[in-house]
Amino acid sequence: MRIAAPMLCRVLALTTLLVASGMAYAQTFGLAVNSRGNEIDSQRVDALWRINMETGEAEYIGWTSFLDLEGLAFTSDGELLGADDDTKTLVRVSQTSGLAIPVGGQLNRNNLGVSLSENFDFGMALDCEDLAYVVSSSQQTLYQVDLDSGEIVPIGGMGALGAPISDLTVRGTEAFGIGVGLDANGAAFAPNLYAIDLETGESSLIGPLGDAALPYNSAGLDFDADGVLWAVTDRRAVPGGDFPSAILQIDPETGQASLLAETIVGLESLAIGPATGCGLSGSAAAIAVPVLSWESLMALMLVLLALGALQVRLRAA
């Protein structure tokens, strides 16, 4: 027994190390569409990509079959929805093939019920009750979306947002929006973080993103399950040329952004998961739940098996 005790301590220490290592290497992934791009293969633009938010590594999933799919958002049961500005269509997007199909059937394009001739530049989010919203940066308007028909209705009247907001996301009872970085002339426009009132359709400034985010055009925004606010920014055709999209973390209290990585050109949408902080109110942060990687789970299982074998040996002795 005196010999086995130190061995048991070493095994327990190894278990603790493996668990901590698994938490450290659990990474955040998001889905995004490069509705602008410089890929030689046309089916790799307007395509769905899986993005490692820590490293910027991008995995091609597949072409969406739409030419300006901008807003992306998850429902509470994990279905991926999108809003296409070219055809003004609400779509369901396959997470395995990338293919997007209009809500209501393949022939039900232009189901948002707005003019094809106007530019909207959509962003999209769903709240904890699966109420769906799209935001238009050009119309400076928040809309509620009928998920059965696709039809959108303005909240608070046209232009009520008062800011060119490119995308929005929901945490608990709060909604946040990210502004368009540059105007049509390449001048600074609204590179800021905003709070959005989902009942009145109005926005209020939280703060500027800061120099780490500049320059950029449109952007995608979403929270992860731990309550971290992420953004991807489209830096194609900015002053100085075409640049990889930037991956940012944003402080939801101040709006200050930090640059984490770069990824493929032309991302202006982001969906990491369903609405977070559900059941919480006000500015309460989402509850962080540690997640182990598959490799760490396997290692932990092997350690537990070793502990079981050690216990058998001790009993036999």
mmCIF file of C-alpha atoms in Angstrom:
data_model
loop_
_atom_site.group_PDB
_atom_site.id
_atom_site.type_symbol
_atom_site.label_atom_id
_atom_site.label_comp_id
_atom_site.label_asym_id
_atom_site.label_seq_id
_atom_site.Cartn_x
_atom_site.Cartn_y
_atom_site.Cartn_z
ATOM 1 C CA MET A 1 0.000 0.000 0.000
ATOM 2 C CA ARG A 2 2.861 2.397 0.783
ATOM 3 C CA ILE A 3 4.256 1.816 -2.730
ATOM 4 C CA ALA A 4 0.934 2.268 -4.528
ATOM 5 C CA ALA A 5 -0.028 5.590 -2.919
ATOM 6 C CA PRO A 6 2.624 7.708 -4.709
ATOM 7 C CA MET A 7 1.723 6.011 -7.980
ATOM 8 C CA LEU A 8 -1.936 6.902 -7.420
ATOM 9 C CA CYS A 9 -0.984 10.527 -6.747
ATOM 10 C CA ARG A 10 0.949 10.681 -10.014
ATOM 11 C CA VAL A 11 -1.993 9.262 -11.959
ATOM 12 C CA LEU A 12 -4.362 11.784 -10.389
ATOM 13 C CA ALA A 13 -1.942 14.618 -11.203
ATOM 14 C CA LEU A 14 -1.789 13.424 -14.812
ATOM 15 C CA THR A 15 -5.588 13.358 -14.970
ATOM 16 C CA THR A 16 -5.771 16.951 -13.738
ATOM 17 C CA LEU A 17 -3.178 18.022 -16.310
ATOM 18 C CA LEU A 18 -5.068 16.362 -19.151
ATOM 19 C CA VAL A 19 -8.363 17.975 -18.131
ATOM 20 C CA ALA A 20 -6.746 21.415 -17.923
ATOM 21 C CA SER A 21 -5.051 20.845 -21.273
ATOM 22 C CA GLY A 22 -8.346 19.887 -22.880
ATOM 23 C CA MET A 23 -9.980 23.085 -21.621
ATOM 24 C CA ALA A 24 -7.107 25.185 -22.908
ATOM 25 C CA TYR A 25 -7.315 23.699 -26.386
ATOM 26 C CA ALA A 26 -11.119 23.776 -26.742
ATOM 27 C CA GLN A 27 -11.548 26.166 -29.665
ATOM 28 C CA THR A 28 -14.366 28.286 -31.088
ATOM 29 C CA PHE A 29 -15.602 27.732 -34.639
ATOM 30 C CA GLY A 30 -17.998 29.823 -36.690
ATOM 31 C CA LEU A 31 -19.756 29.539 -40.030
ATOM 32 C CA ALA A 32 -19.449 32.363 -42.559
ATOM 33 C CA VAL A 33 -20.073 33.108 -46.239
ATOM 34 C CA ASN A 34 -17.535 35.009 -48.359
ATOM 35 C CA SER A 35 -20.062 37.064 -50.308
ATOM 36 C CA ARG A 36 -17.064 38.959 -51.704
ATOM 37 C CA GLY A 37 -13.810 37.281 -52.595
ATOM 38 C CA ASN A 38 -10.791 36.749 -54.821
ATOM 39 C CA GLU A 39 -10.951 32.972 -55.283
ATOM 40 C CA ILE A 40 -10.189 31.737 -58.813
ATOM 41 C CA ASP A 41 -12.902 29.062 -58.594
ATOM 42 C CA SER A 42 -16.270 30.877 -58.671
ATOM 43 C CA GLN A 43 -17.868 28.182 -56.497
ATOM 44 C CA ARG A 44 -15.474 29.089 -53.686
ATOM 45 C CA VAL A 45 -17.015 32.583 -53.516
ATOM 46 C CA ASP A 46 -20.530 32.923 -52.054
ATOM 47 C CA ALA A 47 -19.669 29.662 -50.304
ATOM 48 C CA LEU A 48 -20.081 28.440 -46.738
ATOM 49 C CA TRP A 49 -16.863 28.122 -44.717
ATOM 50 C CA ARG A 50 -16.079 26.795 -41.259
ATOM 51 C CA ILE A 51 -13.716 29.215 -39.520
ATOM 52 C CA ASN A 52 -11.442 28.499 -36.571
ATOM 53 C CA MET A 53 -11.900 31.757 -34.690
ATOM 54 C CA GLU A 54 -8.588 31.466 -32.826
ATOM 55 C CA THR A 55 -6.345 30.706 -35.804
ATOM 56 C CA GLY A 56 -8.290 31.878 -38.863
ATOM 57 C CA GLU A 57 -7.997 28.468 -40.527
ATOM 58 C CA ALA A 58 -10.896 28.097 -42.986
ATOM 59 C CA GLU A 59 -12.501 24.837 -44.130
ATOM 60 C CA TYR A 60 -14.503 24.969 -47.373
ATOM 61 C CA ILE A 61 -17.961 23.411 -46.995
ATOM 62 C CA GLY A 62 -19.649 24.227 -50.293
ATOM 63 C CA TRP A 63 -21.222 26.752 -52.645
ATOM 64 C CA THR A 64 -24.529 28.225 -51.448
ATOM 65 C CA SER A 65 -25.970 28.716 -55.003
ATOM 66 C CA PHE A 66 -26.843 32.331 -54.042
ATOM 67 C CA LEU A 67 -24.805 35.374 -55.094
ATOM 68 C CA ASP A 68 -25.018 37.689 -52.071
ATOM 69 C CA LEU A 69 -25.838 35.608 -48.988
ATOM 70 C CA GLU A 70 -24.992 37.968 -46.125
ATOM 71 C CA GLY A 71 -26.854 37.404 -42.855
ATOM 72 C CA LEU A 72 -26.442 34.037 -41.083
ATOM 73 C CA ALA A 73 -27.987 32.830 -37.818
ATOM 74 C CA PHE A 74 -28.812 29.635 -35.927
ATOM 75 C CA THR A 75 -32.198 28.630 -34.569
ATOM 76 C CA SER A 76 -32.344 27.117 -31.074
ATOM 77 C CA ASP A 77 -32.406 23.600 -32.577
ATOM 78 C CA GLY A 78 -29.272 24.229 -34.655
ATOM 79 C CA GLU A 79 -30.776 24.997 -38.067
ATOM 80 C CA LEU A 80 -28.751 27.540 -40.076
ATOM 81 C CA LEU A 81 -30.684 30.350 -41.764
ATOM 82 C CA GLY A 82 -29.485 33.080 -44.099
ATOM 83 C CA ALA A 83 -30.654 36.244 -45.866
ATOM 84 C CA ASP A 84 -29.643 36.804 -49.493
ATOM 85 C CA ASP A 85 -29.489 40.418 -50.721
ATOM 86 C CA ASP A 86 -29.305 39.562 -54.433
ATOM 87 C CA THR A 87 -32.707 37.835 -54.559
ATOM 88 C CA LYS A 88 -34.108 39.165 -51.226
ATOM 89 C CA THR A 89 -34.647 35.601 -50.002
ATOM 90 C CA LEU A 90 -34.721 33.911 -46.596
ATOM 91 C CA VAL A 91 -32.985 30.536 -46.929
ATOM 92 C CA ARG A 92 -32.081 27.410 -44.998
ATOM 93 C CA VAL A 93 -28.408 26.503 -45.374
ATOM 94 C CA SER A 94 -27.012 22.968 -45.254
ATOM 95 C CA GLN A 95 -24.101 22.761 -42.828
ATOM 96 C CA THR A 96 -22.724 19.720 -44.661
ATOM 97 C CA SER A 97 -22.958 20.855 -48.306
ATOM 98 C CA GLY A 98 -23.341 24.638 -48.045
ATOM 99 C CA LEU A 99 -26.356 24.539 -50.379
ATOM 100 C CA ALA A 100 -29.064 27.097 -49.531
ATOM 101 C CA ILE A 101 -32.763 26.510 -50.252
ATOM 102 C CA PRO A 102 -35.460 29.205 -49.922
ATOM 103 C CA VAL A 103 -37.860 28.913 -46.995
ATOM 104 C CA GLY A 104 -41.076 27.564 -48.515
ATOM 105 C CA GLY A 105 -39.398 25.666 -51.353
ATOM 106 C CA GLN A 106 -36.851 25.970 -54.149
ATOM 107 C CA LEU A 107 -39.085 28.249 -56.258
ATOM 108 C CA ASN A 108 -39.919 30.626 -53.406
ATOM 109 C CA ARG A 109 -37.220 33.240 -54.092
ATOM 110 C CA ASN A 110 -37.808 36.910 -53.215
ATOM 111 C CA ASN A 111 -39.802 35.703 -50.194
ATOM 112 C CA LEU A 112 -38.658 38.624 -47.975
ATOM 113 C CA GLY A 113 -41.250 40.742 -49.748
ATOM 114 C CA VAL A 114 -39.071 43.777 -50.531
ATOM 115 C CA SER A 115 -37.974 45.392 -53.784
ATOM 116 C CA LEU A 116 -35.317 43.567 -55.790
ATOM 117 C CA SER A 117 -33.949 46.870 -57.054
ATOM 118 C CA GLU A 118 -32.955 48.225 -53.633
ATOM 119 C CA ASN A 119 -29.760 47.417 -51.767
ATOM 120 C CA PHE A 120 -30.222 46.200 -48.183
ATOM 121 C CA ASP A 121 -26.960 44.600 -46.986
ATOM 122 C CA PHE A 122 -28.534 42.214 -44.480
ATOM 123 C CA GLY A 123 -27.422 40.960 -41.092
ATOM 124 C CA MET A 124 -29.426 38.377 -39.144
ATOM 125 C CA ALA A 125 -30.050 37.029 -35.628
ATOM 126 C CA LEU A 126 -32.556 34.989 -33.633
ATOM 127 C CA ASP A 127 -33.379 35.580 -29.969
ATOM 128 C CA CYS A 128 -33.968 33.078 -27.165
ATOM 129 C CA GLU A 129 -37.588 32.580 -28.257
ATOM 130 C CA ASP A 130 -36.546 31.930 -31.876
ATOM 131 C CA LEU A 131 -37.960 35.277 -32.991
ATOM 132 C CA ALA A 132 -35.934 36.217 -36.066
ATOM 133 C CA TYR A 133 -34.590 39.625 -37.033
ATOM 134 C CA VAL A 134 -32.739 41.053 -40.016
ATOM 135 C CA VAL A 135 -31.001 44.398 -40.087
ATOM 136 C CA SER A 136 -30.315 46.509 -43.162
ATOM 137 C CA SER A 137 -27.288 48.789 -43.054
ATOM 138 C CA SER A 138 -28.354 50.757 -46.129
ATOM 139 C CA GLN A 139 -31.949 51.217 -44.937
ATOM 140 C CA GLN A 140 -30.796 51.703 -41.311
ATOM 141 C CA THR A 141 -33.792 49.603 -40.275
ATOM 142 C CA LEU A 142 -34.468 46.559 -38.095
ATOM 143 C CA TYR A 143 -37.024 44.037 -39.351
ATOM 144 C CA GLN A 144 -38.813 41.062 -37.820
ATOM 145 C CA VAL A 145 -38.884 37.941 -39.972
ATOM 146 C CA ASP A 146 -41.649 35.389 -40.435
ATOM 147 C CA LEU A 147 -39.730 32.080 -40.493
ATOM 148 C CA ASP A 148 -42.563 30.307 -42.321
ATOM 149 C CA SER A 149 -43.042 32.766 -45.187
ATOM 150 C CA GLY A 150 -39.798 34.766 -45.089
ATOM 151 C CA GLU A 151 -41.647 38.098 -45.073
ATOM 152 C CA ILE A 152 -39.998 40.941 -43.156
ATOM 153 C CA VAL A 153 -41.746 43.829 -41.376
ATOM 154 C CA PRO A 154 -39.930 46.962 -40.118
ATOM 155 C CA ILE A 155 -39.772 47.521 -36.366
ATOM 156 C CA GLY A 156 -40.252 51.128 -35.276
ATOM 157 C CA GLY A 157 -40.485 52.430 -38.821
ATOM 158 C CA MET A 158 -37.994 52.842 -41.650
ATOM 159 C CA GLY A 159 -34.693 54.366 -40.557
ATOM 160 C CA ALA A 160 -35.430 53.931 -36.846
ATOM 161 C CA LEU A 161 -31.988 52.415 -36.163
ATOM 162 C CA GLY A 162 -30.302 55.695 -36.969
ATOM 163 C CA ALA A 163 -27.027 53.939 -37.817
ATOM 164 C CA PRO A 164 -25.710 51.755 -40.684
ATOM 165 C CA ILE A 165 -25.556 48.468 -38.771
ATOM 166 C CA SER A 166 -24.095 45.549 -40.709
ATOM 167 C CA ASP A 167 -24.995 42.637 -38.408
ATOM 168 C CA LEU A 168 -26.547 41.930 -35.016
ATOM 169 C CA THR A 169 -26.538 39.248 -32.331
ATOM 170 C CA VAL A 170 -28.557 38.523 -29.179
ATOM 171 C CA ARG A 171 -27.428 37.689 -25.640
ATOM 172 C CA GLY A 172 -30.258 37.130 -23.153
ATOM 173 C CA THR A 173 -32.549 40.142 -23.469
ATOM 174 C CA GLU A 174 -29.875 42.309 -25.098
ATOM 175 C CA ALA A 175 -29.069 42.801 -28.776
ATOM 176 C CA PHE A 176 -25.811 44.185 -30.162
ATOM 177 C CA GLY A 177 -24.941 45.510 -33.610
ATOM 178 C CA ILE A 178 -21.722 46.251 -35.483
ATOM 179 C CA GLY A 179 -21.604 49.253 -37.794
ATOM 180 C CA VAL A 180 -20.340 49.490 -41.366
ATOM 181 C CA GLY A 181 -16.697 50.544 -41.281
ATOM 182 C CA LEU A 182 -16.312 52.507 -44.546
ATOM 183 C CA ASP A 183 -18.720 54.406 -46.776
ATOM 184 C CA ALA A 184 -18.846 54.151 -50.581
ATOM 185 C CA ASN A 185 -15.999 56.643 -50.875
ATOM 186 C CA GLY A 186 -13.687 54.716 -48.546
ATOM 187 C CA ALA A 187 -14.074 57.161 -45.657
ATOM 188 C CA ALA A 188 -14.757 56.085 -42.051
ATOM 189 C CA PHE A 189 -18.497 55.549 -41.596
ATOM 190 C CA ALA A 190 -19.587 53.819 -38.377
ATOM 191 C CA PRO A 191 -16.891 51.406 -37.083
ATOM 192 C CA ASN A 192 -18.684 51.077 -33.754
ATOM 193 C CA LEU A 193 -20.538 48.656 -31.482
ATOM 194 C CA TYR A 194 -24.191 49.477 -30.799
ATOM 195 C CA ALA A 195 -26.953 48.344 -28.459
ATOM 196 C CA ILE A 196 -30.207 47.590 -30.296
ATOM 197 C CA ASP A 197 -33.713 47.791 -28.810
ATOM 198 C CA LEU A 198 -35.610 44.893 -30.402
ATOM 199 C CA GLU A 199 -38.975 46.457 -29.499
ATOM 200 C CA THR A 200 -38.464 49.977 -30.851
ATOM 201 C CA GLY A 201 -35.902 49.201 -33.569
ATOM 202 C CA GLU A 202 -33.628 51.972 -32.291
ATOM 203 C CA SER A 203 -29.891 51.791 -31.605
ATOM 204 C CA SER A 204 -27.561 53.514 -29.158
ATOM 205 C CA LEU A 205 -23.795 53.821 -29.359
ATOM 206 C CA ILE A 206 -21.735 51.658 -26.995
ATOM 207 C CA GLY A 207 -18.338 52.722 -28.316
ATOM 208 C CA PRO A 208 -15.855 52.690 -31.208
ATOM 209 C CA LEU A 209 -14.128 49.445 -32.142
ATOM 210 C CA GLY A 210 -10.776 51.209 -32.244
ATOM 211 C CA ASP A 211 -7.712 51.047 -34.466
ATOM 212 C CA ALA A 212 -7.360 47.238 -34.280
ATOM 213 C CA ALA A 213 -10.516 46.848 -36.381
ATOM 214 C CA LEU A 214 -9.698 49.373 -39.110
ATOM 215 C CA PRO A 215 -10.171 49.522 -42.033
ATOM 216 C CA TYR A 216 -13.117 47.324 -43.015
ATOM 217 C CA ASN A 217 -16.354 47.374 -44.994
ATOM 218 C CA SER A 218 -19.192 45.194 -43.671
ATOM 219 C CA ALA A 219 -18.951 42.712 -40.792
ATOM 220 C CA GLY A 220 -20.505 39.674 -39.112
ATOM 221 C CA LEU A 221 -21.138 39.459 -35.361
ATOM 222 C CA ASP A 222 -22.003 36.685 -32.881
ATOM 223 C CA PHE A 223 -21.507 35.477 -29.298
ATOM 224 C CA ASP A 224 -20.056 32.081 -28.471
ATOM 225 C CA ALA A 225 -21.407 29.827 -25.705
ATOM 226 C CA ASP A 226 -19.026 31.376 -23.170
ATOM 227 C CA GLY A 227 -20.377 34.879 -23.781
ATOM 228 C CA VAL A 228 -17.384 36.047 -25.852
ATOM 229 C CA LEU A 229 -18.366 38.511 -28.592
ATOM 230 C CA TRP A 230 -16.708 37.784 -31.962
ATOM 231 C CA ALA A 231 -16.687 39.584 -35.299
ATOM 232 C CA VAL A 232 -15.373 38.983 -38.809
ATOM 233 C CA THR A 233 -14.743 42.026 -40.987
ATOM 234 C CA ASP A 234 -14.619 42.234 -44.775
ATOM 235 C CA ARG A 235 -11.432 44.016 -45.846
ATOM 236 C CA ARG A 236 -11.715 43.521 -49.600
ATOM 237 C CA ALA A 237 -11.344 46.731 -51.638
ATOM 238 C CA VAL A 238 -10.336 48.894 -48.698
ATOM 239 C CA PRO A 239 -7.744 51.689 -49.058
ATOM 240 C CA GLY A 240 -4.479 49.974 -49.931
ATOM 241 C CA GLY A 241 -5.972 46.934 -51.660
ATOM 242 C CA ASP A 242 -7.610 43.590 -50.830
ATOM 243 C CA PHE A 243 -6.787 42.157 -47.420
ATOM 244 C CA PRO A 244 -7.775 38.966 -45.557
ATOM 245 C CA SER A 245 -10.858 39.220 -43.368
ATOM 246 C CA ALA A 246 -10.040 40.057 -39.761
ATOM 247 C CA ILE A 247 -11.246 38.056 -36.756
ATOM 248 C CA LEU A 248 -11.957 40.265 -33.750
ATOM 249 C CA GLN A 249 -12.971 39.858 -30.136
ATOM 250 C CA ILE A 250 -15.061 42.785 -28.883
ATOM 251 C CA ASP A 251 -15.709 44.011 -25.342
ATOM 252 C CA PRO A 252 -19.532 44.318 -25.188
ATOM 253 C CA GLU A 253 -19.256 46.919 -22.419
ATOM 254 C CA THR A 254 -16.974 49.359 -24.269
ATOM 255 C CA GLY A 255 -16.995 48.284 -27.921
ATOM 256 C CA GLN A 256 -13.189 47.996 -27.968
ATOM 257 C CA ALA A 257 -11.963 45.347 -30.409
ATOM 258 C CA SER A 258 -8.855 43.153 -30.353
ATOM 259 C CA LEU A 259 -7.438 41.531 -33.496
ATOM 260 C CA LEU A 260 -6.976 37.772 -33.035
ATOM 261 C CA ALA A 261 -6.349 36.376 -36.508
ATOM 262 C CA GLU A 262 -6.870 36.766 -40.243
ATOM 263 C CA THR A 263 -8.785 34.463 -42.572
ATOM 264 C CA ILE A 264 -10.112 34.305 -46.148
ATOM 265 C CA VAL A 265 -11.117 37.443 -48.065
ATOM 266 C CA GLY A 266 -14.660 38.784 -48.127
ATOM 267 C CA LEU A 267 -16.460 37.541 -44.991
ATOM 268 C CA GLU A 268 -19.379 39.714 -43.842
ATOM 269 C CA SER A 269 -21.498 37.175 -41.974
ATOM 270 C CA LEU A 270 -20.957 35.036 -38.873
ATOM 271 C CA ALA A 271 -22.933 32.347 -37.033
ATOM 272 C CA ILE A 272 -21.329 30.597 -34.063
ATOM 273 C CA GLY A 273 -24.401 29.193 -32.301
ATOM 274 C CA PRO A 274 -27.951 29.916 -31.120
ATOM 275 C CA ALA A 275 -28.703 32.932 -28.930
ATOM 276 C CA THR A 276 -26.751 32.865 -25.665
ATOM 277 C CA GLY A 277 -27.581 33.952 -22.128
ATOM 278 C CA CYS A 278 -31.137 32.636 -22.422
ATOM 279 C CA GLY A 279 -32.895 32.754 -19.067
ATOM 280 C CA LEU A 280 -30.604 35.604 -17.980
ATOM 281 C CA SER A 281 -31.626 39.253 -17.986
ATOM 282 C CA GLY A 282 -29.937 42.615 -18.271
ATOM 283 C CA SER A 283 -26.204 42.541 -18.854
ATOM 284 C CA ALA A 284 -25.653 39.178 -17.171
ATOM 285 C CA ALA A 285 -22.931 37.216 -18.895
ATOM 286 C CA ALA A 286 -23.518 33.784 -20.313
ATOM 287 C CA ILE A 287 -22.437 30.912 -18.091
ATOM 288 C CA ALA A 288 -19.197 29.388 -19.289
ATOM 289 C CA VAL A 289 -19.262 25.617 -19.649
ATOM 290 C CA PRO A 290 -15.821 23.997 -20.129
ATOM 291 C CA VAL A 291 -15.609 21.757 -23.173
ATOM 292 C CA LEU A 292 -12.987 19.040 -23.615
ATOM 293 C CA SER A 293 -11.551 18.226 -26.999
ATOM 294 C CA TRP A 294 -12.085 14.689 -28.374
ATOM 295 C CA GLU A 295 -8.406 13.890 -27.856
ATOM 296 C CA SER A 296 -8.543 14.963 -24.207
ATOM 297 C CA LEU A 297 -11.695 12.934 -23.593
ATOM 298 C CA MET A 298 -9.952 9.842 -24.967
ATOM 299 C CA ALA A 299 -6.898 10.502 -22.806
ATOM 300 C CA LEU A 300 -9.096 10.970 -19.738
ATOM 301 C CA MET A 301 -10.840 7.669 -20.494
ATOM 302 C CA LEU A 302 -7.502 5.862 -20.683
ATOM 303 C CA VAL A 303 -6.455 7.356 -17.337
ATOM 304 C CA LEU A 304 -9.711 6.215 -15.730
ATOM 305 C CA LEU A 305 -9.162 2.712 -17.125
ATOM 306 C CA ALA A 306 -5.645 2.761 -15.657
ATOM 307 C CA LEU A 307 -7.060 3.780 -12.282
ATOM 308 C CA GLY A 308 -9.494 0.868 -12.465
ATOM 309 C CA ALA A 309 -6.672 -1.570 -13.277
ATOM 310 C CA LEU A 310 -4.605 -0.187 -10.394
ATOM 311 C CA GLN A 311 -7.478 -0.699 -8.004
ATOM 312 C CA VAL A 312 -7.792 -4.338 -9.101
ATOM 313 C CA ARG A 313 -4.079 -4.888 -8.533
ATOM 314 C CA LEU A 314 -4.247 -3.359 -5.029
ATOM 315 C CA ARG A 315 -7.132 -5.640 -4.092
ATOM 316 C CA ALA A 316 -5.272 -8.678 -5.460
ATOM 317 C CA ALA A 317 -2.203 -7.743 -3.360
#
